[in-house]
Amino acid sequence: MTPFLYLRATDASEALRLGAETGSAFLGGGTNLVDLLRETVVQPQRLVDVSALPATIEETEDGGLMIGAAVRNTALAEHRVVRTHYPVLARAILAGASAQIRNMATLGGNLLQRTRCTYFYDTDGSRCNKRLPGSGCDARDGFNRIHAVLGASEACVATHPSDMCVALAALDAIVHVTGPGGARRIAFGDLHRLPGDAPDRDTNLAHGELIQAVELPPLAFGGSSTYRKVRDRASYAFALVSVAAALKLDGDRVSDVRIAFGGIAHKPWRANRAEAALRGAPATHQAFIDAAALEFEDAQLLRDNAFKPALAGRLLAAVLQALATGETA
């Protein structure tokens, strides 16, 4: 591990001042960043610990929820309003890691975690444009079973690892950040980036910008939502494919729907095509399958991950069918 200076911020203004320095990185629970430091994947000169910042969860005037970035994952998953009005978020968090990691990990840190691509972590011999821009991408011709089928580029086919972020994408969350340029609100779909020719940039945050809170807008049918994840083993494994969905019916037809996929792209993937196809459509297994097929029309498959579109379609159909019949509890 490369030596670094450790600094602990006591409030947001101090965190912003310390984080603005060149070579600084913010530290929340450290459940991902410490691994990256240990493997010398990242080598910041200064770590600014922001875990002591306020960790509050408050209901907003319009019926939504404002969640402080320092809130621990366990506390968020167990919160009464989250469990009743946004169960998709609670279930995504519980699917994400062991209890010990959930007790340490923070909301803000979860949003900023890096890909688990093997080549990204292999600093001894693998080429990775995300780790070293311009070096190449060994995943494209290597073992790429977990890699992206949508939104990838010649430079990078890595996938985003978070479960929580998939749920937040489906819920149209809003990220509140503050930085040297002041405060701003970022629609969740605009927080993370597709790789393009700059895969080393995971988000659209500027250097020194600090995530302070995530806002969940009210969603009338949020109680009819869930998260399901397909992985190689029953616990502590990242998604091959996952689905976050909320469903509202009008009789036997879809009145409204929210869908996001995980494990298929460089960012949590909001399924806008599938949603548009389903609104007003019959709530049938075939309609769900057809909507998923539409979402994956532009999929670019690699040698080992060609199974993902079909798996995602079956998973989406199962999730929406369960929501339609009330079988998710």
Short mmCIF file of C-alpha atoms in Angstrom, two decimals:
data_model
loop_
_atom_site.label_atom_id
_atom_site.label_comp_id
_atom_site.label_asym_id
_atom_site.label_seq_id
_atom_site.Cartn_x
_atom_site.Cartn_y
_atom_site.Cartn_z
CA MET A 1 0.00 0.00 0.00
CA THR A 2 1.32 3.43 -0.97
CA PRO A 3 1.67 5.85 2.00
CA PHE A 4 -0.96 8.57 2.27
CA LEU A 5 -2.05 11.34 4.63
CA TYR A 6 -5.21 10.59 6.62
CA LEU A 7 -7.48 13.52 7.54
CA ARG A 8 -10.83 13.38 9.35
CA ALA A 9 -13.44 16.02 8.52
CA THR A 10 -15.77 17.13 11.28
CA ASP A 11 -18.24 18.97 9.06
CA ALA A 12 -19.08 19.43 5.38
CA SER A 13 -17.19 22.71 4.97
CA GLU A 14 -14.00 21.16 6.32
CA ALA A 15 -14.48 18.13 4.08
CA LEU A 16 -14.84 20.36 1.04
CA ARG A 17 -11.74 22.37 1.95
CA LEU A 18 -9.63 19.27 2.45
CA GLY A 19 -11.08 17.43 -0.54
CA ALA A 20 -10.30 20.26 -2.94
CA GLU A 21 -6.57 19.64 -2.59
CA THR A 22 -4.84 17.83 -5.45
CA GLY A 23 -4.52 14.09 -4.84
CA SER A 24 -7.34 13.96 -2.27
CA ALA A 25 -10.07 11.32 -2.11
CA PHE A 26 -13.08 11.05 0.18
CA LEU A 27 -13.36 8.02 2.47
CA GLY A 28 -16.73 6.78 3.78
CA GLY A 29 -16.97 3.25 5.16
CA GLY A 30 -13.93 2.19 3.13
CA THR A 31 -15.38 -1.18 2.13
CA ASN A 32 -14.27 -0.70 -1.49
CA LEU A 33 -11.65 2.04 -1.31
CA VAL A 34 -9.47 0.20 1.20
CA ASP A 35 -9.32 -2.80 -1.15
CA LEU A 36 -8.30 -0.52 -4.01
CA LEU A 37 -5.59 1.04 -1.85
CA ARG A 38 -4.31 -2.35 -0.73
CA GLU A 39 -4.04 -3.56 -4.32
CA THR A 40 -2.47 -0.22 -5.43
CA VAL A 41 -5.23 0.20 -8.03
CA VAL A 42 -5.66 3.76 -6.74
CA GLN A 43 -3.00 5.77 -4.94
CA PRO A 44 -4.39 9.02 -3.50
CA GLN A 45 -2.02 11.25 -1.59
CA ARG A 46 -4.64 12.28 0.99
CA LEU A 47 -7.70 10.48 2.37
CA VAL A 48 -10.42 12.73 3.76
CA ASP A 49 -12.61 10.70 6.11
CA VAL A 50 -16.22 11.93 5.86
CA SER A 51 -17.85 9.13 7.85
CA ALA A 52 -18.47 11.50 10.79
CA LEU A 53 -20.77 13.76 8.78
CA PRO A 54 -24.48 13.75 9.70
CA ALA A 55 -26.22 10.46 8.95
CA THR A 56 -29.90 11.38 8.89
CA ILE A 57 -32.97 10.05 7.09
CA GLU A 58 -35.81 12.58 6.92
CA GLU A 59 -39.17 12.64 5.20
CA THR A 60 -39.61 15.56 2.81
CA GLU A 61 -42.63 17.84 2.60
CA ASP A 62 -43.84 16.25 -0.63
CA GLY A 63 -43.76 12.75 0.85
CA GLY A 64 -40.34 11.65 -0.36
CA LEU A 65 -37.20 10.88 1.60
CA MET A 66 -33.87 12.70 2.06
CA ILE A 67 -31.01 10.37 2.98
CA GLY A 68 -27.66 11.66 4.23
CA ALA A 69 -24.63 10.33 2.37
CA ALA A 70 -23.08 9.03 5.60
CA VAL A 71 -26.06 6.78 6.41
CA ARG A 72 -24.91 3.17 6.78
CA ASN A 73 -26.44 0.62 4.44
CA THR A 74 -27.92 -1.41 7.29
CA ALA A 75 -29.70 1.60 8.76
CA LEU A 76 -31.14 2.49 5.36
CA ALA A 77 -32.41 -1.01 4.64
CA GLU A 78 -34.05 -1.19 8.08
CA HIS A 79 -35.73 2.22 7.95
CA ARG A 80 -39.51 2.00 8.26
CA VAL A 81 -40.31 4.29 5.32
CA VAL A 82 -37.83 2.54 3.05
CA ARG A 83 -39.24 -0.89 3.89
CA THR A 84 -42.85 0.16 3.34
CA HIS A 85 -42.69 2.74 0.53
CA TYR A 86 -39.49 1.73 -1.28
CA PRO A 87 -39.03 -2.02 -0.65
CA VAL A 88 -37.02 -2.32 -3.87
CA LEU A 89 -34.27 -0.30 -2.19
CA ALA A 90 -34.30 -2.31 1.04
CA ARG A 91 -34.11 -5.58 -0.90
CA ALA A 92 -31.32 -4.34 -3.15
CA ILE A 93 -29.22 -3.36 -0.13
CA LEU A 94 -29.79 -6.73 1.55
CA ALA A 95 -28.76 -8.50 -1.67
CA GLY A 96 -25.58 -6.48 -1.90
CA ALA A 97 -23.11 -7.77 0.68
CA SER A 98 -22.57 -9.45 4.01
CA ALA A 99 -24.06 -7.98 7.17
CA GLN A 100 -20.62 -6.87 8.34
CA ILE A 101 -20.02 -4.88 5.15
CA ARG A 102 -23.52 -3.37 5.23
CA ASN A 103 -22.83 -2.19 8.78
CA MET A 104 -19.75 -0.29 7.57
CA ALA A 105 -20.66 0.85 4.05
CA THR A 106 -22.23 4.28 3.51
CA LEU A 107 -24.77 5.49 0.97
CA GLY A 108 -22.32 7.93 -0.61
CA GLY A 109 -19.57 5.35 -0.81
CA ASN A 110 -21.89 2.84 -2.45
CA LEU A 111 -22.60 5.30 -5.25
CA LEU A 112 -18.87 5.68 -5.90
CA GLN A 113 -17.69 2.08 -5.75
CA ARG A 114 -15.58 0.86 -8.66
CA THR A 115 -16.04 -2.06 -11.01
CA ARG A 116 -15.06 -5.59 -9.94
CA CYS A 117 -13.59 -6.40 -13.35
CA THR A 118 -10.69 -8.80 -12.75
CA TYR A 119 -8.46 -6.96 -15.18
CA PHE A 120 -9.06 -3.67 -13.36
CA TYR A 121 -7.69 -5.21 -10.16
CA ASP A 122 -4.76 -7.00 -11.80
CA THR A 123 -2.03 -4.37 -11.60
CA ASP A 124 0.77 -6.85 -12.32
CA GLY A 125 0.05 -7.80 -15.90
CA SER A 126 -3.37 -6.90 -17.30
CA ARG A 127 -4.13 -4.03 -19.61
CA CYS A 128 -7.01 -1.86 -18.37
CA ASN A 129 -8.04 1.51 -19.77
CA LYS A 130 -10.03 2.24 -16.63
CA ARG A 131 -6.94 1.86 -14.46
CA LEU A 132 -4.38 3.15 -16.97
CA PRO A 133 -5.96 5.11 -19.86
CA GLY A 134 -4.60 4.13 -23.26
CA SER A 135 -3.18 0.78 -22.14
CA GLY A 136 -5.90 -1.37 -23.72
CA CYS A 137 -8.71 -3.66 -22.49
CA ASP A 138 -7.82 -7.30 -21.90
CA ALA A 139 -11.41 -8.11 -20.95
CA ARG A 140 -12.62 -7.83 -24.54
CA ASP A 141 -10.74 -10.98 -25.60
CA GLY A 142 -10.29 -12.45 -22.15
CA PHE A 143 -12.70 -13.97 -19.63
CA ASN A 144 -15.70 -11.67 -19.99
CA ARG A 145 -18.63 -13.55 -18.50
CA ILE A 146 -19.52 -10.74 -16.06
CA HIS A 147 -19.02 -7.91 -18.53
CA ALA A 148 -21.30 -5.40 -20.24
CA VAL A 149 -23.67 -6.08 -23.12
CA LEU A 150 -25.16 -2.55 -23.32
CA GLY A 151 -23.47 0.85 -23.48
CA ALA A 152 -19.92 -0.50 -23.66
CA SER A 153 -17.15 0.82 -25.91
CA GLU A 154 -13.94 -0.38 -27.53
CA ALA A 155 -12.12 1.09 -24.55
CA CYS A 156 -14.05 -0.67 -21.76
CA VAL A 157 -16.64 -3.40 -21.18
CA ALA A 158 -16.68 -3.26 -17.36
CA THR A 159 -19.95 -3.35 -15.41
CA HIS A 160 -21.07 -1.29 -12.45
CA PRO A 161 -21.12 -3.48 -9.31
CA SER A 162 -23.72 -1.84 -7.06
CA ASP A 163 -27.10 -3.36 -6.22
CA MET A 164 -28.31 -0.29 -4.36
CA CYS A 165 -27.66 1.95 -7.36
CA VAL A 166 -29.90 -0.16 -9.58
CA ALA A 167 -32.80 0.46 -7.20
CA LEU A 168 -31.99 4.17 -6.98
CA ALA A 169 -32.00 4.38 -10.78
CA ALA A 170 -35.46 2.83 -10.92
CA LEU A 171 -36.70 5.25 -8.26
CA ASP A 172 -35.54 8.39 -10.11
CA ALA A 173 -33.37 9.39 -7.17
CA ILE A 174 -31.72 12.81 -7.07
CA VAL A 175 -28.14 13.21 -5.84
CA HIS A 176 -27.31 16.37 -3.89
CA VAL A 177 -23.64 17.37 -4.14
CA THR A 178 -21.54 20.30 -3.02
CA GLY A 179 -18.16 21.32 -4.32
CA PRO A 180 -15.86 24.23 -5.13
CA GLY A 181 -18.47 25.46 -7.62
CA GLY A 182 -21.32 25.36 -5.11
CA ALA A 183 -24.28 23.04 -4.62
CA ARG A 184 -26.12 21.19 -7.38
CA ARG A 185 -28.66 18.43 -7.89
CA ILE A 186 -27.95 15.55 -10.25
CA ALA A 187 -30.61 13.22 -11.63
CA PHE A 188 -29.45 9.73 -10.75
CA GLY A 189 -29.32 8.67 -14.39
CA ASP A 190 -26.78 11.44 -15.00
CA LEU A 191 -24.48 10.60 -12.09
CA HIS A 192 -22.66 7.64 -13.63
CA ARG A 193 -21.07 7.62 -17.08
CA LEU A 194 -20.87 5.16 -19.93
CA PRO A 195 -17.21 4.44 -20.73
CA GLY A 196 -16.85 6.01 -24.18
CA ASP A 197 -13.17 6.81 -24.69
CA ALA A 198 -12.66 7.85 -21.04
CA PRO A 199 -13.53 4.79 -18.93
CA ASP A 200 -11.30 5.99 -16.09
CA ARG A 201 -14.11 8.45 -15.23
CA ASP A 202 -16.93 6.57 -13.49
CA THR A 203 -19.12 9.57 -12.68
CA ASN A 204 -19.80 13.13 -13.76
CA LEU A 205 -18.63 14.53 -10.42
CA ALA A 206 -15.88 17.13 -10.54
CA HIS A 207 -12.81 16.79 -8.34
CA GLY A 208 -13.61 17.87 -4.79
CA GLU A 209 -17.38 17.49 -5.15
CA LEU A 210 -18.89 15.75 -2.13
CA ILE A 211 -22.12 13.74 -2.19
CA GLN A 212 -24.15 15.06 0.72
CA ALA A 213 -27.53 13.37 0.30
CA VAL A 214 -29.74 11.32 -1.97
CA GLU A 215 -33.38 12.33 -2.38
CA LEU A 216 -36.10 9.79 -3.16
CA PRO A 217 -39.09 11.47 -4.81
CA PRO A 218 -42.50 10.20 -3.74
CA LEU A 219 -43.73 7.27 -5.83
CA ALA A 220 -47.37 6.37 -5.33
CA PHE A 221 -46.84 2.75 -6.36
CA GLY A 222 -43.41 2.42 -4.74
CA GLY A 223 -44.80 -0.11 -2.29
CA SER A 224 -45.29 -2.48 -5.24
CA SER A 225 -41.60 -2.79 -5.99
CA THR A 226 -38.86 -5.35 -5.59
CA TYR A 227 -35.31 -6.30 -6.50
CA ARG A 228 -34.03 -9.64 -7.71
CA LYS A 229 -30.48 -10.69 -8.49
CA VAL A 230 -28.98 -13.66 -10.36
CA ARG A 231 -25.47 -14.54 -9.22
CA ASP A 232 -23.09 -17.48 -9.21
CA ARG A 233 -23.57 -18.30 -5.54
CA ALA A 234 -26.23 -17.57 -2.96
CA SER A 235 -24.39 -14.91 -0.97
CA TYR A 236 -21.72 -12.23 -1.31
CA ALA A 237 -21.47 -12.35 -5.09
CA PHE A 238 -21.93 -9.60 -7.64
CA ALA A 239 -24.81 -9.75 -10.09
CA LEU A 240 -24.62 -11.48 -13.42
CA VAL A 241 -27.95 -9.77 -14.05
CA SER A 242 -30.29 -7.97 -11.65
CA VAL A 243 -33.63 -6.19 -11.93
CA ALA A 244 -35.19 -3.41 -9.88
CA ALA A 245 -38.83 -2.80 -10.73
CA ALA A 246 -42.01 -1.09 -9.55
CA LEU A 247 -45.38 -1.84 -11.14
CA LYS A 248 -48.79 -0.18 -11.20
CA LEU A 249 -51.76 -1.95 -12.78
CA ASP A 250 -55.07 -0.71 -14.10
CA GLY A 251 -57.13 -3.87 -14.22
CA ASP A 252 -55.14 -6.36 -16.26
CA ARG A 253 -52.99 -3.74 -18.00
CA VAL A 254 -49.82 -1.89 -17.01
CA SER A 255 -50.62 1.66 -15.96
CA ASP A 256 -47.06 2.64 -14.99
CA VAL A 257 -43.76 0.88 -14.45
CA ARG A 258 -40.16 1.56 -13.42
CA ILE A 259 -37.36 -0.80 -14.48
CA ALA A 260 -33.59 -0.77 -14.07
CA PHE A 261 -31.05 -3.51 -14.76
CA GLY A 262 -27.76 -4.25 -13.05
CA GLY A 263 -24.83 -6.34 -14.24
CA ILE A 264 -25.25 -5.43 -17.89
CA ALA A 265 -23.60 -2.01 -18.33
CA HIS A 266 -20.96 0.41 -17.07
CA LYS A 267 -23.70 2.17 -15.09
CA PRO A 268 -27.06 1.14 -13.61
CA TRP A 269 -29.21 0.76 -16.72
CA ARG A 270 -32.63 2.43 -16.74
CA ALA A 271 -34.79 0.42 -19.14
CA ASN A 272 -36.58 3.29 -20.87
CA ARG A 273 -37.48 1.28 -23.98
CA ALA A 274 -39.01 -1.54 -21.96
CA GLU A 275 -40.96 0.90 -19.78
CA ALA A 276 -42.41 2.70 -22.79
CA ALA A 277 -43.41 -0.59 -24.39
CA LEU A 278 -45.18 -1.79 -21.26
CA ARG A 279 -47.23 1.28 -20.39
CA GLY A 280 -50.77 0.44 -21.51
CA ALA A 281 -49.80 -3.12 -22.47
CA PRO A 282 -51.38 -6.25 -20.99
CA ALA A 283 -49.66 -7.48 -17.83
CA THR A 284 -48.71 -10.82 -19.33
CA HIS A 285 -45.57 -12.94 -19.33
CA GLN A 286 -45.21 -12.51 -23.09
CA ALA A 287 -45.54 -8.73 -22.90
CA PHE A 288 -42.82 -8.65 -20.25
CA ILE A 289 -40.51 -10.84 -22.36
CA ASP A 290 -41.15 -8.73 -25.47
CA ALA A 291 -40.37 -5.51 -23.60
CA ALA A 292 -37.06 -6.91 -22.38
CA ALA A 293 -36.17 -8.05 -25.90
CA LEU A 294 -36.77 -4.50 -27.10
CA GLU A 295 -34.46 -3.13 -24.42
CA PHE A 296 -31.66 -5.46 -25.53
CA GLU A 297 -31.99 -4.89 -29.29
CA ASP A 298 -28.64 -3.07 -29.36
CA ALA A 299 -26.78 -5.55 -27.15
CA GLN A 300 -23.16 -6.16 -28.12
CA LEU A 301 -22.21 -9.62 -26.97
CA LEU A 302 -18.79 -10.96 -26.09
CA ARG A 303 -17.61 -14.57 -26.14
CA ASP A 304 -18.65 -15.46 -22.58
CA ASN A 305 -21.63 -13.18 -21.84
CA ALA A 306 -24.06 -13.90 -24.69
CA PHE A 307 -26.47 -15.45 -22.18
CA LYS A 308 -27.21 -12.12 -20.48
CA PRO A 309 -30.05 -10.69 -22.66
CA ALA A 310 -32.13 -13.87 -22.44
CA LEU A 311 -31.44 -14.21 -18.71
CA ALA A 312 -32.40 -10.57 -18.15
CA GLY A 313 -35.65 -11.10 -20.06
CA ARG A 314 -36.64 -14.12 -17.99
CA LEU A 315 -35.70 -12.33 -14.79
CA LEU A 316 -37.71 -9.22 -15.68
CA ALA A 317 -40.74 -11.34 -16.59
CA ALA A 318 -40.53 -13.21 -13.28
CA VAL A 319 -40.18 -10.00 -11.26
CA LEU A 320 -43.07 -8.20 -12.98
CA GLN A 321 -45.28 -11.29 -12.77
CA ALA A 322 -44.60 -11.48 -9.05
CA LEU A 323 -45.45 -7.81 -8.60
CA ALA A 324 -48.62 -8.22 -10.66
CA THR A 325 -49.82 -11.07 -8.47
CA GLY A 326 -48.57 -9.65 -5.17
CA GLU A 327 -46.21 -12.57 -4.54
CA THR A 328 -43.06 -10.59 -3.66
CA ALA A 329 -43.44 -10.41 0.13
#
